[in-house]
Structure formats: structure tokens, C-alpha cells
XYZ file of C-alpha atoms in Angstrom:
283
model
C -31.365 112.258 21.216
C -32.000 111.106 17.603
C -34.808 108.206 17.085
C -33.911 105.320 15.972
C -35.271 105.823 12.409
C -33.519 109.504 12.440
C -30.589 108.255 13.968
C -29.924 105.489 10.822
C -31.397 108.019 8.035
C -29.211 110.856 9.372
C -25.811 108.739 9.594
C -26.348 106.916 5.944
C -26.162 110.156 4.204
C -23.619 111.885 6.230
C -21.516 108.820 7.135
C -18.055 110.190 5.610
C -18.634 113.244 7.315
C -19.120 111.128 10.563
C -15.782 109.881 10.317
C -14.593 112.481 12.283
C -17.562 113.403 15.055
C -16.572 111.746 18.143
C -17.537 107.842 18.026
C -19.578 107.747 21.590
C -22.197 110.573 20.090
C -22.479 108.363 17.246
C -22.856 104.900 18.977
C -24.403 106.371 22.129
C -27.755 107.619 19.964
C -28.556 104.191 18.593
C -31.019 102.442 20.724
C -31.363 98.903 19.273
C -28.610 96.492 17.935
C -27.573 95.957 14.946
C -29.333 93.088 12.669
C -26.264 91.237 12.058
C -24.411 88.389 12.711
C -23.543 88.382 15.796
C -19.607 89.256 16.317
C -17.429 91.195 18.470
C -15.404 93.235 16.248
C -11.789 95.143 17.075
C -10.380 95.143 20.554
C -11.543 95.550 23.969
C -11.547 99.712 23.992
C -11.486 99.910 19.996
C -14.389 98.123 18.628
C -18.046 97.732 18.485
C -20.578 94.751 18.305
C -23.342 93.270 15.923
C -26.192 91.321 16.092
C -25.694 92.106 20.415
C -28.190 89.901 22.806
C -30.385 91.542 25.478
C -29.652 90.502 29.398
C -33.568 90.759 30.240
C -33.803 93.895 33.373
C -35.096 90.522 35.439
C -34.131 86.646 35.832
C -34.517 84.373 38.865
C -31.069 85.201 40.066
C -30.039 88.652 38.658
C -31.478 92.409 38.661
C -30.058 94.827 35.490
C -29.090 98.027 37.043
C -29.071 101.687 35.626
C -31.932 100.960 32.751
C -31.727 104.443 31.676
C -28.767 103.911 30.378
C -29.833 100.944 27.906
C -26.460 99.242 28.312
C -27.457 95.636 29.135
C -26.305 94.423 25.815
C -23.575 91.808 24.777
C -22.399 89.129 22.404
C -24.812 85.982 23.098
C -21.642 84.837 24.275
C -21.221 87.273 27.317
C -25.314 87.184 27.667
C -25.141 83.593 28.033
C -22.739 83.680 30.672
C -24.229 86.384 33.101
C -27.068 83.965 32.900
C -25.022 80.636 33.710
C -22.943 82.711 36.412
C -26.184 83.800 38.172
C -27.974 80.562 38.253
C -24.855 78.886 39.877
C -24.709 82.248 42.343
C -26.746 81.132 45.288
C -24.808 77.854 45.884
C -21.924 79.699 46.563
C -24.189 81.550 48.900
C -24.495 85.036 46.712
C -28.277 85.699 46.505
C -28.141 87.078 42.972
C -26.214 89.115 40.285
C -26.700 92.874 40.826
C -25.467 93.507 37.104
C -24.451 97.237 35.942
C -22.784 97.649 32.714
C -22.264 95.617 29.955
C -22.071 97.770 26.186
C -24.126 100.004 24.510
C -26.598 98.450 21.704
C -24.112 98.737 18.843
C -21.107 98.655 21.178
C -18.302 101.345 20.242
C -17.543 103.755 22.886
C -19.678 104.957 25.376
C -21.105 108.137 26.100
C -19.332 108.153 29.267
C -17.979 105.788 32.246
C -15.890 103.260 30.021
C -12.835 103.159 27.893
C -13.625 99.960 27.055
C -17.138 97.603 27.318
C -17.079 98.415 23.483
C -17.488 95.066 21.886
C -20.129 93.301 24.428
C -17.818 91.132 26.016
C -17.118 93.034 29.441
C -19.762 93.081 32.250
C -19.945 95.117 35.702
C -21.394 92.794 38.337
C -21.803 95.009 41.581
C -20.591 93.715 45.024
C -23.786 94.513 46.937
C -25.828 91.571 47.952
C -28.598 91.417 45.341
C -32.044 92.012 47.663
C -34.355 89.311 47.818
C -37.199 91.410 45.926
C -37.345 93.268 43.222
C -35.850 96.279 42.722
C -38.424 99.086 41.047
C -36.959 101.210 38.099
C -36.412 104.186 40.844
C -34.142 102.015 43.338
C -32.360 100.857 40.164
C -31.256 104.547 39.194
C -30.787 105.877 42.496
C -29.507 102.908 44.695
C -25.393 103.380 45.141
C -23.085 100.181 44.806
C -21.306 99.888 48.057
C -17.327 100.180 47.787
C -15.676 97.255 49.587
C -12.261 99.054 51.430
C -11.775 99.737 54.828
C -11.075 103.923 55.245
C -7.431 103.391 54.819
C -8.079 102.753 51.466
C -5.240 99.681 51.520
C -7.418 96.679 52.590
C -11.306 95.660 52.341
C -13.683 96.512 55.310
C -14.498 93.009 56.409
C -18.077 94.177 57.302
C -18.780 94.351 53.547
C -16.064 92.221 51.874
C -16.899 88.838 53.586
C -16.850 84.775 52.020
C -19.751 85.986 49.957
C -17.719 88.392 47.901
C -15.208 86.037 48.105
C -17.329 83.257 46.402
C -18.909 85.440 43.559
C -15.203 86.142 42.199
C -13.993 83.151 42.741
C -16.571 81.237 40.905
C -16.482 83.866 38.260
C -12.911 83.450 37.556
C -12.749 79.478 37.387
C -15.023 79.607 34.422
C -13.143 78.834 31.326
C -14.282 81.539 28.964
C -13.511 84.277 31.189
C -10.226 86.261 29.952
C -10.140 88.604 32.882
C -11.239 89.822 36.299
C -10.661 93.310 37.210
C -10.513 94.218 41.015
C -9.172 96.929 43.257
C -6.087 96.423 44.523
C -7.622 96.124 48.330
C -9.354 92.918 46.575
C -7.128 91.579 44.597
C -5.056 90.910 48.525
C -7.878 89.818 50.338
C -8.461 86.958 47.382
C -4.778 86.356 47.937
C -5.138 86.089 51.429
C -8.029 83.637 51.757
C -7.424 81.616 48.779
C -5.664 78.626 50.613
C -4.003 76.480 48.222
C -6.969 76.524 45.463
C -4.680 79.468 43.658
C -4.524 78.744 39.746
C -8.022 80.921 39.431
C -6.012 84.052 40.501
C -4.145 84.743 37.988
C -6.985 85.606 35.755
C -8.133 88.257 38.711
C -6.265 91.897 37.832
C -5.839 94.844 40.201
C -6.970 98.041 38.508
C -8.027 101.384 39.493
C -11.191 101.796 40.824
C -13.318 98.668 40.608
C -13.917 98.669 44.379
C -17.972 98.755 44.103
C -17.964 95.946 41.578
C -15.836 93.597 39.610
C -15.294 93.463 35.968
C -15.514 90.610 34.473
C -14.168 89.742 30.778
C -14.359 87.229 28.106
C -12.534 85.563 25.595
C -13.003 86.441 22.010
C -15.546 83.671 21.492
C -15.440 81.177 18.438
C -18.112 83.435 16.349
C -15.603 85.936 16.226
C -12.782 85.970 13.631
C -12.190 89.998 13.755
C -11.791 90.122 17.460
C -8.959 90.955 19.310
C -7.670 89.094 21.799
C -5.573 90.410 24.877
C -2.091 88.946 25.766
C -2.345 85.825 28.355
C -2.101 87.098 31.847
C 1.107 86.533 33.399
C 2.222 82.975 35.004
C 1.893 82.638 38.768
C -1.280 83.679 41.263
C 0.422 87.940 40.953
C -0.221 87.782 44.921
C 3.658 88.816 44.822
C 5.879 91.384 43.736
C 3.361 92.489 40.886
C 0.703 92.864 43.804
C 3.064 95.179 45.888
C 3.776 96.955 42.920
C 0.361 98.516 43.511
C 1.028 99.772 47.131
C 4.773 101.455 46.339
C 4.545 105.128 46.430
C 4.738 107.075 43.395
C 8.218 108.204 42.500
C 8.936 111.637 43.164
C 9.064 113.887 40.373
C 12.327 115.270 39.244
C 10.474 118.669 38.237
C 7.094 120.483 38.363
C 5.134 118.411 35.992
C 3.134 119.850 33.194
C -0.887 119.208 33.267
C -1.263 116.512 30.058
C -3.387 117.293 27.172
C -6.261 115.477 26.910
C -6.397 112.426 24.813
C -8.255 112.951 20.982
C -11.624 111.749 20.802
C -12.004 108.024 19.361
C -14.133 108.854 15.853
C -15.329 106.353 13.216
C -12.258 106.192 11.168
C -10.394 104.812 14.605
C -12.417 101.988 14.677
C -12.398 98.985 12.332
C -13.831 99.292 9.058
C -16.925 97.002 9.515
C -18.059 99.507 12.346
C -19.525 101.403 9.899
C -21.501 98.754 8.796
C -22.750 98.230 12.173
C -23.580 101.532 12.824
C -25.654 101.959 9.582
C -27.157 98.822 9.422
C -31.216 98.892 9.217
């Protein structure tokens, strides 16, 4: 991997050439943010970020996760509210924030793991119980998140989604600046299940693929900024219906032998917007 001082000198001569060498090498090699503003810029999984905040590794109610990968950066905005979610954490009896990824230094796309997380306003917070000491930098790379479902694969395992888990979303997804909660389907029926008549919070949680070790929590384009895209509003109603069911109907059966698809191009530099290249360069 470049330097930091390579990295900038290499892409401000060769930046038109850049345009087409895949976006994650190009974010991916830049290890500190960019001394901007600070702004999300471009959409969700087409973007990147400047002038991102640092979630310190430690705080009284939170451990970062995966340090190698130098991902716990965000808008202040996100930042801000990891912090705000974790302090209110243990009254809701969740010991602390196990927090995994939130975007890359400059944003953009990642080396791997994420199409989106590209414009520091998307966070991983794992659904292990944070321990009541602190993790060394070991535990933090080797130590698995736990998934959540039973072995059927269809509902949680109530010996490790219990109130706890239940509390951490829920207090997640009343708080107004959040856009979205992603959840595994499994999840996204327990909340329905347990969430009484307190239901108006639900329809900001999403079932997704995966997302059974953690939940992934998303903001709101904040107020500082004007480039960012938001996403649509989430449909009316809790989605503890039909749309929930939608997720357990079997695939239809194809009408032929179907052909493997091509794999999708490789987000570069002139995919993004314009002002990423800014970013990227910026010393």
C-alpha cells in the first residue's frame, strides 16, 4: 500500500488516468481524511466523504472493532451519533456498542465487504454483548460477531436474540436522524413480534440479506450536506405484513436453465460525483 504522501503525489499527476482504475484501490490506499469541509457527497453506494470524524477505538460505552481495517470514520454527523447511541445503551440494559464498520477515511467504495458505507453515514453495530473490559487489538481482529438465527435459518435463536437485542434496535431506530435500520429477515419478525403496540419505530427497520451478526444502521443526509443524496421514505405501515412474508416465499421456479450473470463493472472515479476527485486529491 501507497503512503499517504505517495498515495496524494501519485494520484495528482495521474488523476485523469485514474478515472478509470477501479475506485476502492483508489479510496482504499488513503489513510487519513480529507481536510475539507465536512460533507457527505453522492448517494449511499455512489459517493465519498470529506473532512470525515474519527469514532476513537475506545469510549465508556463502545469498543471499535476490526482496526486493521481503519474504517471507523464518518460525517461528524454519524460520529456524533454512535457516541449519543452508546451513552444511552446501558439503560436499555445493552452494556456497550461493539461497533464494526463505518467508511473508509475518504469514503468511496471499499476495498471489500460493502456496496455502500461510502459517504460516512452508515455504521455496523454488532449484536454481541459488548464485554465489560477491554478488548486488546488481537481479540478485536480475531473475535467473530455471533449470528442471531435459530438453525432453521427462519427465526432468531432466543438464547442469543433476547430483550437486549431487542432494546439496542429499538432505541436505535426511534432516534430522529436515523434514515434506516437494516436487519435479517429472522429479526425484522422477532421485532414484529415483541413490539406490542409501540410500532411507529418499525417502519424505519428493513429486512435485508445478511445482517444477522449485526445491524446497520443509517442516517439522514444531515443539514451540512447539500450534494447528498437522500433515499426514498420507507414505506407507510410497521412492514410486519405482506412485505415481511414477501421475504419467506420461495423463489419462483425458473422457466429455463438460467445463465451464470456477468459480473457487475467496477465503480471508477468518473462514476462518482465530480467533487470526489477533489476529495481524493486533497492535501
Amino acid at each position: 500500500m501507497f503512503s499517504r504522501l505517495a498515495t496524494l503525489a501519485f494520484l495528482a499527476t495521474v488523476l485523469p488516468a485514474a478515472a478509470e482504475t477501479p475506485a476502492k484501490q483508489l479510496f482504499g490506499a488513503v489513510e487519513d481524511p480529507a481536510p475539507l469541509a465536512a460533507r457527505s457527497i453522492g448517494s449511499y453506494s455512489r459517493g465519498c466523504l470529506a473532512g470525515a470524524a474519527l469514532l476513537p477505538v475506545n469510549g465508556p460505552t463502545w469498543q471499535v472493532m476490526r482496526l486493521s481495517r481503519n474504517r471507523n470514520w464518518g460525517n461528524p454527523v454519524l460520529v456524533g451519533f454512535l457516541e449519543h447511541l452508546a451513552s444511552k445503551a446501558p439503560a436499555v440494559g445493552w452494556n456497550g456498542l461493539l461497533v464494526g464498520d463505518l467508511s473508509q477515511p475518504r469514503g468511496g467504495p471499499m476495498s471489500s465487504g460493502h456496496a455502500s458505507h461510502q459517504i460516512g453515514l452508515d455504521a455496523d453495530i454488532w449484536l454481541t454483548p459488548m464485554p465489560k473490559r477491554e478488548l486488546t487489538y488481537d481479540e478485536r481482529e480475531r473475535v467473530s460477531a455471533v449470528s442471531m438465527l435459530a438453525p432453521d435459518k427462519l427465526t432468531v435463536d432466543p438464547k442469543k436474540f433476547s430483550q437486549r437485542q431487542f432494546n439496542i434496535i429499538r432505541l436505535a431506530a426511534k432516534q430522529p436522524e436515523v434514515e434506516r435500520i437494516f436487519v435479517n429477515r429472522a429479526i425484522k419478525k422477532a421485532l414484529c413480534e415483541g413490539a406490542g403496540s409501540d410500532r411507529a419505530w418499525l417502519s424505519k427497520v428493513r429486512p435485508w440479506w445478511g445482517h444477522d451478526f449485526h445491524f446497520h444502521v443509517r442516517m439522514a443526509c444531515p443539514a451540512n450536506s447539500p450534494t447528498c443524496k437522500p433515499q426514498a421514505s420507507p414505506p407507510s405501515g410497521d412492514g410486519c405484513g405482506a412485505e415481511l412474508q414477501s421475504w419467506y416465499a420461495p423463489p419462483p421456479k425458473p422457466t429455463k436453465p438460467s445463465k451464470p450473470k456477468p459480473p457487475r463493472p467496477e465503480i471508477t472515479l468518473k462514476d462518482l460525483p465530480p467533487e470526489c476527485s477533489q476529495v481524493l486529491v486533497a492535501k
